[in-house]
Amino acid sequence: MRQGRQRLLFELLVEGAGVDQIDRMDHHGVDRGVGHLLAEGGEILFVKGRRAPHTWALVEDLDRGRPGVDAAFDGLVEPARGRNVCADQHVKADSRCARRRTAKASGFAGCVALPAMTGRQPMTVRFAPSPTGLLHIGGARTALYNWLLARGSGGRMILRIEDTDKVRSTKENVDHILEALDWLGIDYDHGPLSQAGHQPRHLEVIEQLRQSGHAYEFEGSTRLKVPDEGETVVRDLIRGDVTFKHEAIDDFTIARSDGSPLYNLAVAVDDLDSEVTHVVRGEDHLSNTPRQAMILEALGHAPPVYAHLPLLHGPDGKKLSKRHGAASVQELRDAGYVREAVVNYLALLGWGYDDKQTFFSIDELTDLFTLDRVSKSAAVFDEQKLRWMNGAYLRQLPAEQLTARIEAFTGREGLAGAVELCREKIQTLADFWPLAAFFFDGPTDDPKAREKFLDGEGRLRLQDARAALAGVEPFTTETIEDSLREVVERLGAKPKQVFQPVRVAISGTTISPGIFESLELLGRDESLARIDAAIDAA
RNA sequence: GGCCCCAUCGUCUAAUGGUUAGGACGUCGGCUUUUCAAGCCGAAAACCGGGGUUCGACUCCCCGUGGGGCUACCA
């Protein structure tokens, strides 16, 4: 943090401070500042910390030789000191959150509260995929963010399958989604709910809307009336307030002419009935949000808080689609990525904690994840980075665990020894077998390698190595290394001139785990047999 | 077309009016070395453009430009 004039944000645990106060405050916080807000909020106070139960931002503008921050701070915060203040944290104010930005304004201070950013207030969230395909990484990330919010706040996670489009929804896809979530470790407190199953209630609401005059029938379908004037403001924790003028929104259809309810209505009603507090979903839903909010309003209810996540793009910068090999969760799993790495990577795709930490355990994630640090711009899925991260996770796994995972992945047993030798060379579970297969299935067939290292000279050196290995006792990595290095010295050769022929003889290729370790694992008999075979073939 | 969102190295991001614009992946170079990796060290690499506001703008405002989304009796 920069020194000197800096805005201060202080973390304090204000027990019982009502978040409701916030709404009333933030709008006039702008220029009038503190006094006003304080009066409004009672004994308020402020601020911040990614983990504060109630997050209040003390914002001020130091630009104008105003009384210093400290002065302001002392005056304001003092009242709360008696309670519980850990005011040692300097954080910059303002924010990507428009609510804060608004308050920032100029002049002196504003006390703005950020209701839903409070990671600790129980949040009820939902993940609502439509079962029209596999769960791809975008959906997985949305599910993850919701889950982190629920778990991190002690709230609830609802899984709702949006299957009101019977033509495109399939049971098989539902199963794929459940399987993917399960693999990721994302569980839920309610569900899976079938949106189609709520049809009776949806129909009831449609009827209610019609009777109250908010909706009318048009060519058999039912539409919601959208006033010509006015506007609907969507409160979005990531994007700030987004205003939609009603004149740009036509009356929209909420029920098909066969009477069946449509998406916008079903979503609004289900979220309402489930008492969802935060709707966290992809940005592609942003434009529909005012419609859902209007339905809620017509019903006499306040909308939930929204948070629209940036979309994920393919490597070419375009929207992620099947064409980009739109990695589904299953594909990642089958490609040998482990759940921890996928979760960690996904968490970082659109969110960042600070400029230091890259690896996050699930627990850290639930603890640290907040919507205010979610970025606003689309991100590109970078498999290279996932690979790197996956490798890092594999390397830090205890040997037995890695072995167990690789055995499960390959369907083979007795891999412990080979895993030990290969663990530092693989980035995915799938990388193991190509590297280690020769231990179990015999040398790989790589003509070029044989040609290059088992030619005349290579063959002669191989014979020397063979003779030396035959006498090694016991047959261990250390003794093997000693004897082969002796050969190198005796021949006056370069190490690789002896080692590579041996490597190719036992593995069939030029790439393998450490040669001495590999020989030991193979055992003397098998090693010599392979070397003999190589000599004969050459 | 209309409405809405977005814009920092190739990629993911940090930065919250004052930094030599930081980190990570990838790339390149070096070390290590029995191959390949891993590891360690180092390098190149970014504020879309133009106007404002300000003593000072990557940060705030406006306009462009570019990208994306929505505009269904799909979700």
Coordinates of C-alpha atoms (C1' of nucleotides) in Angstrom, one line a residue:
Chain A
M1 CA 0.0 0.0 0.0
R2 CA 1.1 3.4 -0.7
Q3 CA 2.1 5.5 2.2
G4 CA 0.8 8.8 3.2
R5 CA -2.5 10.1 2.0
Q6 CA -4.5 7.1 1.6
R7 CA -7.9 6.2 2.2
L8 CA -8.4 4.0 5.0
L9 CA -10.8 1.2 5.3
F10 CA -11.2 -0.5 8.5
E11 CA -12.4 -3.8 9.2
L12 CA -14.7 -4.1 12.0
L13 CA -17.2 -6.6 13.0
V14 CA -20.3 -4.7 13.6
E15 CA -22.5 -7.1 15.2
G16 CA -26.1 -6.6 14.4
A17 CA -25.7 -3.7 12.2
G18 CA -28.6 -3.9 9.8
V19 CA -27.7 -4.1 6.3
D20 CA -31.0 -2.5 5.5
Q21 CA -29.7 0.8 6.5
I22 CA -27.4 0.7 3.6
D23 CA -30.0 1.2 1.0
R24 CA -31.1 4.4 2.4
M25 CA -27.7 5.6 2.8
D26 CA -25.9 5.2 -0.3
H27 CA -27.8 7.5 -2.5
H28 CA -27.2 10.6 -0.6
G29 CA -23.8 9.7 0.5
V30 CA -22.4 11.3 -2.4
D31 CA -21.7 14.9 -1.7
R32 CA -23.2 15.4 1.7
G33 CA -21.1 12.9 3.3
V34 CA -20.6 11.5 6.5
G35 CA -22.7 13.4 8.9
H36 CA -25.7 12.6 6.9
L37 CA -25.0 9.0 6.7
L38 CA -24.1 8.6 10.2
A39 CA -27.3 10.2 11.2
E40 CA -29.1 7.8 9.0
G41 CA -27.4 4.8 10.1
G42 CA -27.2 5.4 13.8
E43 CA -23.9 4.2 15.1
I44 CA -22.6 2.9 12.0
L45 CA -19.3 2.4 10.9
F46 CA -17.5 1.4 8.3
V47 CA -15.7 -0.6 6.6
K48 CA -14.2 -3.2 5.1
G49 CA -12.2 -6.1 4.7
R50 CA -12.9 -8.8 2.4
R51 CA -14.2 -10.8 5.2
A52 CA -16.1 -8.3 7.2
P53 CA -19.6 -9.4 8.0
H54 CA -20.9 -6.1 7.0
T55 CA -18.9 -4.2 4.7
W56 CA -19.0 -0.5 4.8
A57 CA -16.7 1.7 2.8
L58 CA -15.5 4.9 4.2
V59 CA -14.7 6.8 1.2
E60 CA -13.2 10.2 1.0
D61 CA -11.5 12.4 -1.3
L62 CA -8.3 13.7 -0.1
D63 CA -7.5 15.6 -3.2
R64 CA -8.4 18.9 -2.0
G65 CA -6.4 19.5 1.1
R66 CA -9.4 18.5 3.1
P67 CA -8.9 17.7 6.6
G68 CA -6.8 14.6 6.6
V69 CA -8.0 11.2 6.6
D70 CA -6.9 10.6 10.0
A71 CA -8.9 13.5 11.3
A72 CA -11.9 12.2 9.6
F73 CA -11.3 8.8 10.6
D74 CA -10.9 9.6 14.3
G75 CA -14.0 11.5 14.4
L76 CA -16.0 9.0 12.7
V77 CA -14.8 5.7 13.9
E78 CA -14.3 6.5 17.4
P79 CA -17.8 5.7 18.5
A80 CA -17.3 2.2 17.3
R81 CA -14.0 1.6 18.9
G82 CA -15.6 0.4 22.0
R83 CA -16.9 -2.5 20.2
N84 CA -14.5 -4.3 18.2
V85 CA -12.3 -2.8 15.7
C86 CA -9.4 -4.2 14.0
A87 CA -8.5 -1.0 12.3
D88 CA -5.2 -1.9 11.0
Q89 CA -5.8 -2.4 7.4
H90 CA -5.3 0.1 4.7
V91 CA -7.2 -0.4 1.7
K92 CA -8.1 1.8 -1.1
A93 CA -11.6 2.9 -1.4
D94 CA -13.6 3.4 -4.5
S95 CA -14.3 0.3 -6.3
R96 CA -15.3 -1.4 -9.3
C97 CA -18.6 -1.5 -7.8
A98 CA -20.6 1.4 -9.1
R99 CA -22.3 1.8 -5.9
R100 CA -19.1 2.7 -4.3
R101 CA -18.1 4.7 -7.2
T102 CA -21.1 6.8 -7.0
A103 CA -20.5 7.6 -3.5
K104 CA -17.0 8.4 -4.2
A105 CA -17.9 11.5 -6.0
S106 CA -16.0 14.4 -4.8
G107 CA -15.9 16.4 -1.7
F108 CA -15.2 14.7 1.5
A109 CA -16.6 11.5 2.5
G110 CA -19.4 9.2 1.9
C111 CA -20.2 6.2 3.8
V112 CA -21.4 3.7 1.5
A113 CA -22.4 0.3 2.3
L114 CA -22.1 -2.7 0.1
P115 CA -24.8 -5.0 1.1
A116 CA -24.2 -8.1 -0.7
M117 CA -20.5 -7.9 -0.7
T118 CA -20.6 -9.1 2.8
G119 CA -19.3 -12.5 2.4
R120 CA -20.6 -13.5 5.8
Q121 CA -24.2 -12.7 5.6
P122 CA -25.9 -16.0 4.7
M123 CA -26.6 -15.8 1.0
T124 CA -29.1 -18.0 -0.8
V125 CA -27.9 -18.6 -4.3
R126 CA -28.7 -21.0 -7.0
F127 CA -27.2 -22.5 -10.0
A128 CA -29.7 -23.0 -12.8
P129 CA -28.4 -24.7 -15.8
S130 CA -30.5 -25.7 -18.7
P131 CA -29.9 -29.3 -19.7
T132 CA -29.3 -28.7 -23.3
G133 CA -25.7 -30.0 -23.3
L134 CA -22.8 -30.9 -21.2
L135 CA -21.7 -28.7 -18.4
H136 CA -18.9 -26.6 -20.0
I137 CA -16.4 -24.6 -18.1
G138 CA -18.4 -21.4 -18.2
G139 CA -21.3 -23.1 -16.4
A140 CA -18.9 -24.9 -14.1
R141 CA -17.4 -21.6 -13.1
T142 CA -20.8 -20.1 -12.5
A143 CA -21.7 -23.1 -10.3
L144 CA -18.5 -22.8 -8.5
Y145 CA -18.8 -19.1 -7.7
N146 CA -22.3 -19.6 -6.4
W147 CA -21.2 -22.5 -4.3
L148 CA -18.3 -20.6 -2.9
L149 CA -20.7 -17.8 -2.0
A150 CA -23.1 -20.1 -0.3
R151 CA -20.5 -22.0 1.6
G152 CA -18.4 -19.0 2.5
S153 CA -21.4 -17.2 3.9
G154 CA -23.1 -20.1 5.6
G155 CA -25.9 -19.7 3.2
R156 CA -27.7 -22.1 0.9
M157 CA -27.0 -23.4 -2.5
I158 CA -29.9 -24.4 -4.7
L159 CA -29.6 -26.5 -7.9
R160 CA -32.4 -25.9 -10.3
I161 CA -32.6 -27.5 -13.7
E162 CA -34.2 -25.1 -16.2
D163 CA -36.0 -27.7 -18.2
T164 CA -39.1 -25.7 -19.3
D165 CA -38.0 -26.2 -22.9
K166 CA -39.0 -29.8 -23.2
V167 CA -37.8 -30.1 -26.7
R168 CA -34.2 -29.3 -25.9
S169 CA -33.9 -30.7 -22.4
T170 CA -32.8 -34.3 -21.9
K171 CA -32.5 -36.5 -19.0
E172 CA -29.1 -37.5 -20.2
N173 CA -27.9 -34.0 -20.0
V174 CA -29.3 -33.6 -16.5
D175 CA -27.2 -36.6 -15.5
H176 CA -24.1 -35.1 -17.1
I177 CA -24.6 -32.0 -15.2
L178 CA -25.1 -33.8 -11.9
E179 CA -22.1 -35.9 -12.5
A180 CA -19.9 -32.9 -13.4
L181 CA -20.9 -31.0 -10.3
D182 CA -20.3 -34.1 -8.2
W183 CA -16.8 -34.5 -9.6
L184 CA -16.1 -30.9 -8.9
G185 CA -17.2 -31.3 -5.4
I186 CA -20.0 -28.8 -5.7
D187 CA -22.9 -29.9 -3.6
Y188 CA -26.2 -28.2 -2.9
D189 CA -28.7 -27.9 -0.1
H190 CA -31.8 -28.1 -2.3
G191 CA -32.4 -29.8 -5.5
P192 CA -31.9 -30.8 -8.1
L193 CA -35.2 -29.0 -8.6
S194 CA -37.0 -29.3 -11.9
Q195 CA -38.3 -26.0 -13.1
A196 CA -40.9 -27.8 -15.2
G197 CA -42.2 -29.3 -12.0
H198 CA -43.2 -25.9 -10.8
Q199 CA -45.5 -25.3 -13.7
P200 CA -48.7 -25.3 -11.6
R201 CA -47.3 -22.4 -9.6
H202 CA -46.2 -20.6 -12.7
L203 CA -49.6 -20.9 -14.2
E204 CA -51.1 -19.6 -11.1
V205 CA -48.8 -16.6 -11.2
I206 CA -49.6 -16.0 -14.8
E207 CA -53.3 -16.0 -14.0
Q208 CA -52.7 -13.6 -11.1
L209 CA -50.8 -11.2 -13.3
R210 CA -53.6 -11.3 -15.8
Q211 CA -56.2 -10.6 -13.3
S212 CA -54.3 -7.8 -11.7
G213 CA -54.0 -6.2 -15.1
H214 CA -50.2 -6.6 -15.4
A215 CA -50.5 -9.0 -18.2
Y216 CA -52.8 -9.6 -21.1
E217 CA -53.4 -12.1 -23.7
F218 CA -52.1 -11.7 -27.2
E219 CA -52.8 -14.3 -29.9
G220 CA -53.2 -16.9 -27.4
S221 CA -50.0 -16.2 -25.5
T222 CA -49.9 -14.0 -22.5
R223 CA -47.7 -10.9 -22.3
L224 CA -46.5 -8.7 -19.5
K225 CA -47.3 -5.0 -19.9
V226 CA -44.2 -2.9 -19.9
P227 CA -44.9 0.8 -19.3
D228 CA -43.8 3.2 -22.0
E229 CA -42.2 5.5 -19.6
G230 CA -39.8 5.1 -16.8
E231 CA -37.0 2.7 -16.3
T232 CA -35.9 -0.3 -14.4
V233 CA -32.6 -0.3 -12.6
V234 CA -30.9 -3.6 -12.1
R235 CA -28.6 -3.6 -9.1
D236 CA -25.6 -5.6 -10.0
L237 CA -22.8 -6.2 -7.7
I238 CA -20.3 -6.6 -10.4
R239 CA -21.4 -4.0 -12.8
G240 CA -23.1 -1.5 -10.7
D241 CA -26.5 -0.1 -11.4
V242 CA -27.6 -0.8 -14.9
T243 CA -30.5 1.2 -16.2
F244 CA -32.9 0.1 -18.8
K245 CA -35.4 2.5 -20.2
H246 CA -38.8 1.0 -20.6
E247 CA -39.3 2.5 -24.0
A248 CA -36.6 0.1 -25.2
I249 CA -38.4 -2.9 -23.9
D250 CA -41.5 -4.3 -25.5
D251 CA -44.2 -6.1 -23.8
F252 CA -42.8 -9.6 -23.6
T253 CA -44.2 -13.0 -23.7
I254 CA -44.5 -14.9 -20.4
A255 CA -46.6 -17.9 -21.6
R256 CA -46.8 -19.8 -24.8
S257 CA -50.1 -19.9 -26.6
D258 CA -50.5 -23.4 -25.2
G259 CA -50.4 -21.8 -21.8
S260 CA -47.0 -23.1 -20.8
P261 CA -44.8 -20.7 -18.9
L262 CA -41.7 -19.2 -20.4
Y263 CA -38.2 -18.7 -19.1
N264 CA -38.4 -15.1 -17.8
L265 CA -41.5 -15.8 -15.8
A266 CA -40.3 -19.2 -14.5
V267 CA -37.0 -17.8 -13.4
A268 CA -38.5 -14.8 -11.6
V269 CA -41.1 -16.9 -9.8
D270 CA -38.7 -19.7 -8.8
D271 CA -36.1 -17.4 -7.4
L272 CA -38.8 -15.6 -5.5
D273 CA -40.3 -18.8 -4.1
S274 CA -36.9 -20.1 -3.1
E275 CA -36.0 -16.9 -1.5
V276 CA -32.9 -16.5 -3.5
T277 CA -31.0 -13.5 -2.2
H278 CA -28.4 -13.3 -4.9
V279 CA -28.7 -14.3 -8.5
V280 CA -25.2 -15.0 -9.8
R281 CA -25.1 -16.0 -13.4
G282 CA -23.5 -15.3 -16.8
E283 CA -23.6 -11.9 -18.4
D284 CA -25.7 -13.2 -21.2
H285 CA -28.6 -12.9 -18.8
L286 CA -28.1 -9.3 -18.0
S287 CA -30.4 -8.0 -20.8
N288 CA -33.2 -10.2 -19.6
T289 CA -32.9 -9.1 -16.0
P290 CA -35.1 -6.1 -16.2
R291 CA -37.9 -8.3 -17.5
Q292 CA -37.5 -10.6 -14.6
A293 CA -37.4 -7.7 -12.2
M294 CA -40.6 -6.3 -13.8
I295 CA -42.4 -9.5 -13.2
L296 CA -41.4 -9.5 -9.6
E297 CA -42.4 -5.9 -9.3
A298 CA -45.8 -6.7 -10.8
L299 CA -46.1 -9.3 -8.1
G300 CA -45.3 -6.8 -5.5
H301 CA -41.9 -8.1 -4.6
A302 CA -38.4 -6.6 -4.6
P303 CA -35.9 -8.2 -6.9
P304 CA -32.9 -10.1 -5.5
V305 CA -29.4 -8.7 -5.8
Y306 CA -27.8 -9.6 -9.1
A307 CA -24.3 -10.3 -10.1
H308 CA -23.6 -11.0 -13.8
L309 CA -20.3 -12.7 -14.4
P310 CA -18.2 -12.0 -17.4
L311 CA -18.5 -14.5 -20.2
L312 CA -15.8 -16.9 -21.2
H313 CA -14.3 -16.7 -24.6
G314 CA -12.4 -19.2 -26.8
P315 CA -8.8 -18.8 -27.7
D316 CA -9.8 -16.7 -30.7
G317 CA -11.5 -14.2 -28.5
K318 CA -14.9 -15.1 -29.7
K319 CA -17.6 -16.5 -27.5
L320 CA -16.9 -19.9 -26.2
S321 CA -18.7 -22.5 -28.2
K322 CA -18.5 -26.1 -29.2
R323 CA -16.2 -25.2 -32.0
H324 CA -13.5 -24.2 -29.7
G325 CA -13.5 -27.6 -28.2
A326 CA -15.6 -26.0 -25.5
A327 CA -14.1 -28.0 -22.7
S328 CA -16.8 -29.7 -20.7
V329 CA -16.1 -30.8 -17.2
Q330 CA -16.1 -34.4 -18.3
E331 CA -13.5 -33.7 -21.0
L332 CA -11.2 -32.1 -18.5
R333 CA -11.6 -35.0 -16.1
D334 CA -10.9 -37.5 -18.9
A335 CA -7.9 -35.5 -20.0
G336 CA -6.4 -36.2 -16.7
Y337 CA -7.0 -33.0 -14.8
V338 CA -7.7 -33.2 -11.1
R339 CA -10.6 -31.6 -9.4
E340 CA -8.5 -29.4 -7.2
A341 CA -6.6 -27.9 -10.1
V342 CA -9.8 -27.3 -12.1
V343 CA -11.5 -25.6 -9.3
N344 CA -8.5 -23.5 -8.5
Y345 CA -8.0 -22.6 -12.2
L346 CA -11.7 -21.8 -12.7
A347 CA -11.8 -19.7 -9.6
L348 CA -9.0 -17.6 -11.1
L349 CA -10.8 -17.2 -14.4
G350 CA -12.6 -14.0 -13.7
W351 CA -11.5 -13.4 -10.2
G352 CA -8.3 -12.6 -8.4
Y353 CA -7.4 -12.1 -4.9
D354 CA -4.3 -10.1 -4.9
D355 CA -1.0 -9.9 -6.7
K356 CA 0.7 -12.6 -4.7
Q357 CA -1.4 -15.7 -4.4
T358 CA -2.2 -18.1 -7.2
F359 CA -2.9 -21.4 -5.4
F360 CA -6.0 -21.6 -3.3
S361 CA -7.3 -24.5 -1.5
I362 CA -11.1 -25.0 -1.5
D363 CA -11.2 -23.7 2.0
E364 CA -9.3 -20.6 1.2
L365 CA -11.6 -20.1 -1.7
T366 CA -14.7 -20.3 0.3
D367 CA -13.1 -18.0 2.8
L368 CA -11.7 -15.4 0.4
F369 CA -14.0 -15.3 -2.5
T370 CA -16.1 -12.2 -2.9
L371 CA -18.0 -10.8 -5.8
D372 CA -16.4 -7.4 -5.6
R373 CA -13.2 -8.9 -6.9
V374 CA -14.8 -10.6 -9.9
S375 CA -13.6 -8.9 -13.0
K376 CA -16.0 -7.4 -15.5
S377 CA -14.4 -8.4 -18.8
A378 CA -14.6 -11.7 -20.6
A379 CA -11.8 -14.2 -20.0
V380 CA -10.2 -16.7 -22.3
F381 CA -9.8 -20.3 -21.2
D382 CA -6.1 -21.1 -21.3
E383 CA -5.4 -24.8 -21.2
Q384 CA -1.7 -24.2 -20.9
K385 CA -2.1 -22.6 -17.6
L386 CA -4.5 -25.3 -16.4
R387 CA -1.9 -27.9 -17.4
W388 CA 0.8 -26.1 -15.4
M389 CA -1.4 -25.7 -12.4
N390 CA -2.5 -29.3 -12.6
G391 CA 1.1 -30.4 -12.7
A392 CA 1.8 -28.4 -9.6
Y393 CA -1.1 -30.1 -7.8
L394 CA 0.0 -33.5 -8.9
R395 CA 3.5 -32.9 -7.7
Q396 CA 2.4 -31.9 -4.2
L397 CA 0.1 -34.9 -3.8
P398 CA 1.4 -37.6 -1.4
A399 CA 2.8 -40.6 -3.3
E400 CA 0.1 -43.0 -2.3
Q401 CA -2.6 -40.6 -3.3
L402 CA -1.1 -39.9 -6.6
T403 CA -0.7 -43.6 -7.2
A404 CA -4.3 -44.2 -6.3
R405 CA -5.5 -41.6 -8.7
I406 CA -3.4 -42.8 -11.5
E407 CA -4.4 -46.3 -11.0
A408 CA -8.0 -45.3 -11.0
F409 CA -7.4 -43.2 -14.1
T410 CA -5.6 -45.9 -16.0
G411 CA -7.4 -48.9 -14.6
R412 CA -4.1 -50.6 -13.9
E413 CA -2.7 -51.7 -10.6
G414 CA 0.7 -52.0 -9.1
L415 CA 1.9 -48.7 -10.4
A416 CA 3.5 -47.3 -7.3
G417 CA 7.1 -47.7 -8.4
A418 CA 6.6 -46.2 -11.8
V419 CA 4.5 -43.4 -10.4
E420 CA 7.3 -42.5 -8.1
L421 CA 9.7 -42.3 -11.0
C422 CA 7.3 -40.3 -13.2
R423 CA 5.7 -38.0 -10.8
E424 CA 7.9 -35.0 -11.5
K425 CA 7.5 -35.3 -15.3
I426 CA 3.7 -35.3 -15.6
Q427 CA 1.2 -32.6 -15.7
T428 CA -1.9 -34.6 -16.0
L429 CA -2.9 -38.1 -15.0
A430 CA -3.1 -38.9 -18.7
D431 CA 0.6 -38.0 -19.1
F432 CA 1.6 -41.0 -17.0
W433 CA 0.9 -43.9 -19.2
P434 CA 2.8 -42.9 -22.3
L435 CA 5.8 -42.3 -20.1
A436 CA 5.6 -45.4 -18.1
A437 CA 3.9 -48.0 -20.3
F438 CA 7.3 -49.5 -21.2
F439 CA 7.8 -50.7 -17.7
F440 CA 4.7 -52.9 -18.0
D441 CA 4.1 -53.5 -21.7
G442 CA 7.7 -53.7 -23.0
P443 CA 9.7 -51.2 -24.9
T444 CA 7.9 -48.8 -27.1
D445 CA 8.5 -49.0 -30.8
D446 CA 10.5 -46.0 -31.9
P447 CA 12.6 -46.8 -35.0
K448 CA 14.2 -43.4 -35.1
A449 CA 15.5 -43.8 -31.6
R450 CA 16.9 -47.2 -32.3
E451 CA 18.5 -46.0 -35.4
K452 CA 20.1 -43.1 -33.7
F453 CA 21.4 -44.8 -30.5
L454 CA 21.7 -48.4 -31.3
D455 CA 23.8 -48.0 -34.4
G456 CA 27.3 -49.4 -34.6
E457 CA 28.9 -47.4 -31.8
G458 CA 25.9 -47.3 -29.7
R459 CA 25.6 -51.0 -29.9
L460 CA 29.1 -51.5 -28.8
R461 CA 28.7 -49.3 -25.8
L462 CA 25.5 -51.1 -25.0
Q463 CA 27.4 -54.3 -24.9
D464 CA 29.8 -52.8 -22.4
A465 CA 27.0 -51.5 -20.3
R466 CA 25.4 -54.9 -20.5
A467 CA 28.5 -56.6 -19.2
A468 CA 28.8 -54.1 -16.4
L469 CA 25.2 -54.4 -15.3
A470 CA 25.4 -58.2 -15.3
G471 CA 27.8 -57.9 -12.4
V472 CA 26.1 -55.3 -10.3
E473 CA 25.2 -56.6 -6.9
P474 CA 22.9 -55.6 -5.4
F475 CA 20.9 -54.2 -8.4
T476 CA 20.0 -50.7 -7.0
T477 CA 19.9 -47.2 -8.4
E478 CA 23.2 -46.4 -6.7
T479 CA 25.2 -49.4 -7.7
I480 CA 23.8 -49.2 -11.2
E481 CA 24.8 -45.7 -11.5
D482 CA 28.3 -46.4 -10.2
S483 CA 28.8 -49.2 -12.7
L484 CA 27.5 -47.4 -15.7
R485 CA 29.6 -44.3 -14.9
E486 CA 32.6 -46.6 -14.7
V487 CA 31.8 -47.7 -18.2
V488 CA 31.6 -44.2 -19.3
E489 CA 35.0 -43.4 -17.9
R490 CA 36.6 -46.5 -19.2
L491 CA 35.4 -45.8 -22.7
G492 CA 36.3 -42.2 -22.4
A493 CA 32.8 -41.4 -23.7
K494 CA 30.3 -38.8 -22.8
P495 CA 27.7 -40.0 -20.2
K496 CA 24.9 -39.7 -22.7
Q497 CA 26.7 -41.9 -25.2
V498 CA 26.3 -44.8 -22.9
F499 CA 23.1 -43.8 -21.1
Q500 CA 21.0 -43.2 -24.2
P501 CA 21.6 -46.6 -25.8
V502 CA 20.6 -48.2 -22.5
R503 CA 17.6 -46.0 -22.3
V504 CA 16.5 -46.8 -25.8
A505 CA 17.2 -50.5 -25.2
I506 CA 14.9 -50.8 -22.2
S507 CA 12.3 -48.2 -23.0
G508 CA 12.3 -48.2 -26.7
T509 CA 12.5 -44.4 -26.9
T510 CA 14.7 -41.5 -26.0
I511 CA 12.4 -40.1 -23.3
S512 CA 12.0 -41.9 -20.0
P513 CA 12.3 -41.5 -16.3
G514 CA 15.8 -41.5 -14.8
I515 CA 17.7 -44.4 -16.4
F516 CA 19.2 -45.8 -13.2
E517 CA 16.0 -45.8 -11.3
S518 CA 14.2 -47.3 -14.3
L519 CA 16.7 -50.1 -14.5
E520 CA 16.3 -50.9 -10.8
L521 CA 12.5 -50.9 -11.2
L522 CA 12.7 -53.2 -14.1
G523 CA 15.0 -55.5 -12.3
R524 CA 18.2 -57.1 -13.5
D525 CA 16.7 -60.0 -15.5
E526 CA 14.2 -57.9 -17.4
S527 CA 16.8 -55.2 -18.0
L528 CA 19.4 -57.6 -19.4
A529 CA 16.8 -59.3 -21.5
R530 CA 15.7 -56.1 -23.1
I531 CA 19.3 -55.0 -23.6
D532 CA 20.1 -58.4 -25.2
A533 CA 17.1 -58.1 -27.5
A534 CA 18.2 -54.6 -28.5
I535 CA 21.7 -55.8 -29.3
D536 CA 20.4 -58.7 -31.3
A537 CA 18.0 -56.5 -33.2
A538 CA 20.6 -53.8 -34.0
Chain B
rG1 C1' -30.8 -1.6 -36.5
rG2 C1' -32.2 -0.8 -31.1
rC3 C1' -30.8 -1.6 -26.0
rC4 C1' -27.0 -3.2 -22.6
rC5 C1' -22.1 -4.8 -20.9
rC6 C1' -16.8 -4.7 -21.4
rA7 C1' -11.5 -2.7 -22.7
rU8 C1' -3.8 -3.4 -18.5
rC9 C1' 1.8 -7.8 -21.5
rG10 C1' -0.1 -13.3 -26.4
rU11 C1' -3.4 -15.3 -22.0
rC12 C1' -5.4 -14.9 -16.6
rU13 C1' -4.9 -10.9 -13.5
rA14 C1' -2.8 -6.7 -9.6
rA15 C1' -3.4 -1.5 -9.4
rU16 C1' -9.2 1.9 -6.4
rG17 C1' -5.6 9.9 -8.5
rG18 C1' 1.1 10.1 -7.3
rU19 C1' 4.3 2.6 -8.6
rU20 C1' 10.6 1.9 -12.3
rA21 C1' 2.5 -0.4 -14.0
rG22 C1' 3.4 -5.9 -10.0
rG23 C1' 2.5 -11.4 -10.3
rA24 C1' 1.3 -16.0 -12.9
rC25 C1' 0.9 -19.1 -17.6
rG26 C1' 3.2 -19.1 -22.2
rU27 C1' 7.7 -17.4 -24.9
rC28 C1' 13.1 -16.6 -25.1
rG29 C1' 18.1 -17.1 -22.6
rG30 C1' 21.1 -19.3 -18.6
rC31 C1' 22.1 -22.8 -14.6
rU32 C1' 21.4 -28.0 -13.4
rU33 C1' 21.9 -32.3 -16.2
rU34 C1' 21.7 -39.4 -18.4
rU35 C1' 16.9 -38.0 -22.1
rC36 C1' 12.4 -35.4 -21.1
rA37 C1' 10.4 -32.8 -17.5
rA38 C1' 10.7 -30.5 -12.8
rG39 C1' 13.5 -26.8 -10.1
rC40 C1' 16.4 -22.2 -9.8
rC41 C1' 18.0 -17.5 -12.1
rG42 C1' 17.3 -13.8 -15.9
rA43 C1' 14.9 -11.3 -20.3
rA44 C1' 11.4 -9.6 -23.8
rA45 C1' 6.3 -8.4 -23.3
rA46 C1' 0.6 -4.2 -21.6
rC47 C1' -2.4 0.8 -19.7
rC48 C1' -7.3 0.8 -27.5
rG49 C1' -7.6 6.1 -29.5
rG50 C1' -9.0 11.3 -28.7
rG51 C1' -10.8 14.9 -25.7
rG52 C1' -11.7 16.7 -20.9
rU53 C1' -11.6 17.1 -15.0
rU54 C1' -7.1 17.6 -11.9
rC55 C1' -1.0 20.2 -9.5
rG56 C1' -1.1 15.0 -11.2
rA57 C1' -4.9 10.0 -14.6
rC58 C1' -4.2 2.9 -16.1
rU59 C1' -7.5 4.8 -12.4
rC60 C1' -12.9 9.9 -12.8
rC61 C1' -16.1 12.1 -17.1
rC62 C1' -17.4 12.4 -22.4
rC63 C1' -16.8 10.9 -27.5
rG64 C1' -14.9 7.5 -30.7
rU65 C1' -13.1 2.6 -31.9
rG66 C1' -13.0 -2.5 -31.0
rG67 C1' -15.1 -6.9 -28.7
rG68 C1' -19.3 -9.3 -26.5
rG69 C1' -24.4 -10.0 -25.0
rC70 C1' -29.7 -9.4 -25.5
rU71 C1' -33.5 -8.0 -28.8
rA72 C1' -38.0 -15.9 -29.4
rC73 C1' -44.5 -18.5 -28.0
rC74 C1' -35.1 -20.9 -26.2
rA75 C1' -32.9 -21.0 -21.7

